[in-house]
mmCIF file of C-alpha atoms and ligand atoms in Angstrom:
data_model
loop_
_atom_site.group_PDB
_atom_site.id
_atom_site.type_symbol
_atom_site.label_atom_id
_atom_site.label_comp_id
_atom_site.label_asym_id
_atom_site.label_seq_id
_atom_site.Cartn_x
_atom_site.Cartn_y
_atom_site.Cartn_z
ATOM 1 C CA MET A 1126 66.715 224.863 116.867
ATOM 2 C CA ALA A 1127 67.921 223.799 120.291
ATOM 3 C CA LYS A 1128 67.003 220.196 119.696
ATOM 4 C CA LYS A 1129 68.850 220.080 116.395
ATOM 5 C CA LYS A 1130 71.929 221.472 117.986
ATOM 6 C CA ARG A 1131 72.048 218.828 120.676
ATOM 7 C CA ARG A 1132 71.616 216.088 117.888
ATOM 8 C CA ASN A 1133 74.645 217.679 116.078
ATOM 9 C CA THR A 1134 76.602 217.680 119.276
ATOM 10 C CA ARG A 1135 75.756 214.095 119.920
ATOM 11 C CA SER A 1136 76.592 212.910 116.479
ATOM 12 C CA ALA A 1137 80.028 214.908 116.725
ATOM 13 C CA GLU A 1138 80.726 213.002 119.852
ATOM 14 C CA ARG A 1139 79.992 209.700 118.182
ATOM 15 C CA ILE A 1140 82.426 210.625 115.378
ATOM 16 C CA SER A 1141 85.062 211.624 117.917
ATOM 17 C CA ALA A 1142 84.619 208.250 119.654
ATOM 18 C CA LEU A 1143 84.831 206.399 116.386
ATOM 19 C CA ILE A 1144 88.043 208.207 115.452
ATOM 20 C CA LEU A 1145 89.419 207.311 118.836
ATOM 21 C CA VAL A 1146 88.560 203.675 118.469
ATOM 22 C CA LEU A 1147 89.930 203.657 114.976
ATOM 23 C CA ALA A 1148 93.196 205.332 116.160
ATOM 24 C CA PHE A 1149 93.640 202.842 118.926
ATOM 25 C CA MET A 1150 93.072 199.844 116.582
ATOM 26 C CA ALA A 1151 95.615 201.290 114.155
ATOM 27 C CA MET A 1152 98.018 201.785 116.937
ATOM 28 C CA SER A 1153 97.540 198.319 118.218
ATOM 29 C CA PHE A 1154 98.045 196.886 114.812
ATOM 30 C CA ALA A 1155 101.165 198.876 114.253
ATOM 31 C CA ALA A 1156 102.559 197.968 117.609
ATOM 32 C CA GLY A 1157 101.700 194.167 116.999
ATOM 33 C CA TRP A 1158 103.315 194.346 113.608
ATOM 34 C CA TYR A 1159 106.354 196.136 114.881
ATOM 35 C CA PHE A 1160 106.911 193.786 117.805
ATOM 36 C CA GLY A 1161 106.064 190.759 115.765
ATOM 37 C CA VAL A 1162 108.650 191.561 113.249
ATOM 38 C CA ARG A 1163 111.191 192.485 115.907
ATOM 39 C CA SER A 1164 110.689 189.257 117.712
ATOM 40 C CA THR A 1165 111.483 187.152 114.516
ATOM 41 C CA LYS A 1166 114.794 189.037 114.233
ATOM 42 C CA TYR A 1167 117.465 187.333 116.114
ATOM 43 C CA ARG A 1168 119.161 189.633 118.637
ATOM 44 C CA GLY A 1169 121.653 187.432 120.190
ATOM 45 C CA GLU A 1170 125.182 186.352 119.073
ATOM 46 C CA VAL A 1171 126.176 183.152 117.758
ATOM 47 C CA LEU A 1172 129.910 182.046 117.097
ATOM 48 C CA LEU A 1173 130.643 181.560 113.441
ATOM 49 C CA VAL A 1174 133.892 179.762 112.703
ATOM 50 C CA ASN A 1175 135.060 178.927 109.223
ATOM 51 C CA ASP A 1176 137.937 179.732 106.862
ATOM 52 C CA LYS A 1177 137.155 183.347 106.842
ATOM 53 C CA ASN A 1178 136.353 183.606 110.585
ATOM 54 C CA ARG A 1179 139.102 182.050 112.533
ATOM 55 C CA LEU A 1180 139.795 181.503 116.185
ATOM 56 C CA SER A 1181 143.033 182.774 117.595
ATOM 57 C CA ALA A 1182 145.731 180.270 118.608
ATOM 58 C CA ASP A 1183 145.003 180.900 122.310
ATOM 59 C CA TYR A 1184 141.185 180.667 122.131
ATOM 60 C CA VAL A 1185 139.978 178.180 124.798
ATOM 61 C CA PRO A 1186 136.177 177.947 125.557
ATOM 62 C CA GLU A 1187 135.198 178.378 129.088
ATOM 63 C CA GLY A 1188 133.850 175.647 131.257
ATOM 64 C CA LEU A 1189 134.805 172.437 129.340
ATOM 65 C CA VAL A 1190 133.269 169.278 130.745
ATOM 66 C CA ASN A 1191 134.730 165.839 130.400
ATOM 67 C CA LEU A 1192 131.961 163.671 128.888
ATOM 68 C CA TYR A 1193 133.305 160.324 130.154
ATOM 69 C CA GLN A 1194 132.921 161.461 133.714
ATOM 70 C CA ASN A 1195 129.344 162.779 133.082
ATOM 71 C CA ARG A 1196 127.396 161.269 130.243
ATOM 72 C CA HIS A 1197 124.454 158.856 130.692
ATOM 73 C CA SER A 1198 122.632 158.574 127.421
ATOM 74 C CA PHE A 1199 125.245 158.028 124.840
ATOM 75 C CA ARG A 1200 128.649 156.273 124.333
ATOM 76 C CA LEU A 1201 132.074 157.609 123.695
ATOM 77 C CA ALA A 1202 134.948 156.713 121.454
ATOM 78 C CA SER A 1203 137.441 157.971 124.013
ATOM 79 C CA SER A 1204 137.537 158.989 127.544
ATOM 80 C CA GLU A 1205 139.234 162.364 126.646
ATOM 81 C CA ILE A 1206 136.381 164.052 124.881
ATOM 82 C CA THR A 1207 135.237 167.382 126.335
ATOM 83 C CA LEU A 1208 132.509 170.023 125.355
ATOM 84 C CA THR A 1209 131.333 173.152 126.984
ATOM 85 C CA ARG A 1210 128.852 172.630 129.972
ATOM 86 C CA GLU A 1211 125.930 173.953 127.966
ATOM 87 C CA THR A 1212 126.634 171.983 124.914
ATOM 88 C CA TYR A 1213 127.154 168.735 127.036
ATOM 89 C CA GLU A 1214 123.865 169.327 128.878
ATOM 90 C CA ALA A 1215 121.945 169.931 125.677
ATOM 91 C CA ALA A 1216 123.383 166.769 124.115
ATOM 92 C CA GLU A 1217 122.542 164.779 127.183
ATOM 93 C CA ARG A 1218 118.834 165.989 127.022
ATOM 94 C CA MET A 1219 118.725 165.256 123.232
ATOM 95 C CA PHE A 1220 120.283 161.750 123.508
ATOM 96 C CA HIS A 1221 118.000 161.023 126.506
ATOM 97 C CA ALA A 1222 114.988 161.931 124.551
ATOM 98 C CA ALA A 1223 116.211 159.794 121.552
ATOM 99 C CA GLU A 1224 116.565 156.811 124.125
ATOM 100 C CA GLU A 1225 112.953 157.470 125.317
ATOM 101 C CA ALA A 1226 111.886 157.288 121.714
ATOM 102 C CA GLY A 1227 113.584 153.879 121.315
ATOM 103 C CA VAL A 1228 116.539 155.251 119.437
ATOM 104 C CA ASN A 1229 119.971 154.738 120.958
ATOM 105 C CA GLY A 1230 123.537 153.495 120.356
ATOM 106 C CA TYR A 1231 124.936 156.930 119.640
ATOM 107 C CA ILE A 1232 128.729 157.252 119.895
ATOM 108 C CA ILE A 1233 130.417 160.635 120.191
ATOM 109 C CA THR A 1234 133.791 160.277 118.461
ATOM 110 C CA SER A 1235 135.030 163.820 118.745
ATOM 111 C CA GLY A 1236 134.388 167.042 120.645
ATOM 112 C CA TYR A 1237 136.550 170.001 121.648
ATOM 113 C CA ARG A 1238 139.992 170.304 119.979
ATOM 114 C CA SER A 1239 142.674 172.799 120.944
ATOM 115 C CA TYR A 1240 144.460 174.742 118.365
ATOM 116 C CA HIS A 1241 147.555 172.576 118.868
ATOM 117 C CA ARG A 1242 145.390 169.472 118.490
ATOM 118 C CA GLN A 1243 143.944 170.871 115.237
ATOM 119 C CA GLU A 1244 147.393 171.442 113.871
ATOM 120 C CA GLU A 1245 148.145 167.714 114.424
ATOM 121 C CA VAL A 1246 144.731 166.731 112.975
ATOM 122 C CA TYR A 1247 145.439 168.956 109.877
ATOM 123 C CA ALA A 1248 149.063 167.576 109.493
ATOM 124 C CA GLN A 1249 147.830 163.986 109.628
ATOM 125 C CA SER A 1250 144.872 164.461 107.175
ATOM 126 C CA GLU A 1251 144.837 164.161 103.365
ATOM 127 C CA PRO A 1252 144.567 167.623 101.768
ATOM 128 C CA GLY A 1253 141.172 169.046 101.959
ATOM 129 C CA LYS A 1254 139.931 166.632 104.605
ATOM 130 C CA ALA A 1255 140.507 168.677 107.690
ATOM 131 C CA GLN A 1256 140.154 172.306 108.524
ATOM 132 C CA THR A 1257 143.325 174.463 109.040
ATOM 133 C CA PRO A 1258 144.181 175.382 112.565
ATOM 134 C CA GLY A 1259 141.833 178.280 113.785
ATOM 135 C CA ALA A 1260 139.155 177.458 111.243
ATOM 136 C CA SER A 1261 137.763 174.223 112.850
ATOM 137 C CA GLU A 1262 134.446 174.349 114.804
ATOM 138 C CA HIS A 1263 135.763 171.722 117.031
ATOM 139 C CA GLN A 1264 137.851 174.385 118.713
ATOM 140 C CA THR A 1265 134.696 176.180 119.866
ATOM 141 C CA GLY A 1266 133.679 173.298 122.261
ATOM 142 C CA LEU A 1267 130.217 173.643 120.861
ATOM 143 C CA ALA A 1268 130.438 170.816 118.157
ATOM 144 C CA PHE A 1269 130.772 167.059 118.272
ATOM 145 C CA ASP A 1270 130.958 164.264 115.674
ATOM 146 C CA VAL A 1271 128.592 161.376 116.368
ATOM 147 C CA THR A 1272 128.137 157.917 114.800
ATOM 148 C CA THR A 1273 126.727 154.460 115.617
ATOM 149 C CA GLU A 1274 128.128 150.858 115.045
ATOM 150 C CA THR A 1275 127.078 150.716 111.475
ATOM 151 C CA PRO A 1276 128.712 149.026 108.409
ATOM 152 C CA ASN A 1277 127.008 151.573 106.229
ATOM 153 C CA GLY A 1278 127.221 155.411 106.413
ATOM 154 C CA PHE A 1279 125.762 157.275 109.440
ATOM 155 C CA GLU A 1280 123.216 158.902 107.188
ATOM 156 C CA SER A 1281 121.432 155.581 106.546
ATOM 157 C CA THR A 1282 120.738 154.897 110.247
ATOM 158 C CA PRO A 1283 117.640 155.448 112.258
ATOM 159 C CA GLN A 1284 119.766 157.365 114.683
ATOM 160 C CA TYR A 1285 120.652 159.899 111.922
ATOM 161 C CA ALA A 1286 116.865 160.135 110.869
ATOM 162 C CA TRP A 1287 115.961 160.900 114.449
ATOM 163 C CA LEU A 1288 118.554 163.658 114.762
ATOM 164 C CA SER A 1289 117.534 165.194 111.462
ATOM 165 C CA GLN A 1290 113.973 165.544 112.829
ATOM 166 C CA HIS A 1291 114.681 166.523 116.523
ATOM 167 C CA ALA A 1292 118.203 167.985 116.945
ATOM 168 C CA HIS A 1293 116.898 171.484 116.592
ATOM 169 C CA GLU A 1294 114.547 170.969 119.519
ATOM 170 C CA TYR A 1295 117.635 170.732 121.739
ATOM 171 C CA GLY A 1296 119.658 173.574 120.057
ATOM 172 C CA PHE A 1297 121.724 171.633 117.650
ATOM 173 C CA ILE A 1298 122.070 171.987 113.867
ATOM 174 C CA GLN A 1299 123.536 169.753 111.288
ATOM 175 C CA ARG A 1300 126.451 172.204 110.459
ATOM 176 C CA TYR A 1301 127.535 170.922 106.988
ATOM 177 C CA PRO A 1302 124.387 169.811 105.044
ATOM 178 C CA ALA A 1303 124.521 168.186 101.612
ATOM 179 C CA ASN A 1304 124.878 170.506 98.605
ATOM 180 C CA LYS A 1305 125.841 173.479 100.770
ATOM 181 C CA ALA A 1306 129.585 173.144 100.406
ATOM 182 C CA ASP A 1307 129.794 176.417 98.194
ATOM 183 C CA ILE A 1308 128.558 178.354 101.290
ATOM 184 C CA THR A 1309 130.114 176.432 104.219
ATOM 185 C CA GLY A 1310 133.348 175.563 102.555
ATOM 186 C CA ILE A 1311 132.855 171.896 103.717
ATOM 187 C CA SER A 1312 131.316 168.957 102.054
ATOM 188 C CA TYR A 1313 128.453 166.966 103.490
ATOM 189 C CA GLU A 1314 129.205 165.842 107.110
ATOM 190 C CA PRO A 1315 125.968 164.031 108.415
ATOM 191 C CA TRP A 1316 127.893 163.333 111.644
ATOM 192 C CA HIS A 1317 128.874 166.779 112.732
ATOM 193 C CA TYR A 1318 126.485 168.664 115.086
ATOM 194 C CA ARG A 1319 126.891 172.236 116.329
ATOM 195 C CA TYR A 1320 125.022 173.677 119.403
ATOM 196 C CA VAL A 1321 123.555 177.233 118.631
ATOM 197 C CA GLY A 1322 120.615 177.236 121.036
ATOM 198 C CA GLU A 1323 117.070 176.296 120.398
ATOM 199 C CA GLU A 1324 115.863 179.616 118.906
ATOM 200 C CA VAL A 1325 118.668 179.738 116.212
ATOM 201 C CA ALA A 1326 118.511 175.994 115.610
ATOM 202 C CA THR A 1327 114.795 176.022 115.157
ATOM 203 C CA GLN A 1328 115.018 179.019 112.616
ATOM 204 C CA ILE A 1329 117.788 177.249 110.657
ATOM 205 C CA HIS A 1330 115.999 173.947 110.622
ATOM 206 C CA LYS A 1331 112.759 175.621 109.350
ATOM 207 C CA THR A 1332 114.426 177.694 106.646
ATOM 208 C CA GLY A 1333 117.101 175.257 105.632
ATOM 209 C CA MET A 1334 119.758 177.935 105.935
ATOM 210 C CA THR A 1335 123.372 177.306 106.717
ATOM 211 C CA LEU A 1336 124.919 179.126 109.795
ATOM 212 C CA GLU A 1337 126.771 181.375 107.281
ATOM 213 C CA GLU A 1338 123.532 182.502 105.807
ATOM 214 C CA PHE A 1339 121.884 182.927 109.245
ATOM 215 C CA VAL A 1340 124.686 185.077 110.591
ATOM 216 C CA GLU A 1341 124.822 187.126 107.291
ATOM 217 C CA ARG A 1342 120.974 187.842 107.550
ATOM 218 C CA ASN A 1343 121.130 188.825 111.178
ATOM 219 C CA ARG A 1344 124.116 191.024 111.157
HETATM 220 ZN ZN1 LIG B 857 133.241 167.465 113.185
#
């Protein structure tokens, strides 16, 4: 009788231990799932500028850097072009990497534009060709236009092909992709790149979302 009781106690202990192990496994799984899902959700902030999300007339980004005085790995269409320091440094890393891969000849044609400058650009452009003041991404200092010396369009160059594959690794997205004008409000601009940081750029690159869709999903 005493023997049997001991055996019962022992099997009860075994069951308790098993329950503990199972509970621990379930908790680990739940925690892994929870933090896994959480980590795929973007928690930062990304500036969205378009027709519906306008910058005020007095918006000036902090820490603009003159590219002419700093740049090493790309050329410039003017000595007046500026970008925020973070954007410039990311662009420098990106074009340096392109150069290392044997792809060079990039020419940045436009960077930061003030509200006043965008007013001039808008006034001088054909209807529908330029953003109204306040709605241009160039006013953020986070976007630039790039080209090469090519008689054909930029999108037919090896420089464009390299950027399409690698820009996200340096935090840049092609902001106005083909066939997305219904969402971005801007038709295809293969030359316009926007700095959003590597995490966001990689998510956008992988999913093929626009910045509008990304911001909407992570609101
Ligand atoms: Zn542009």
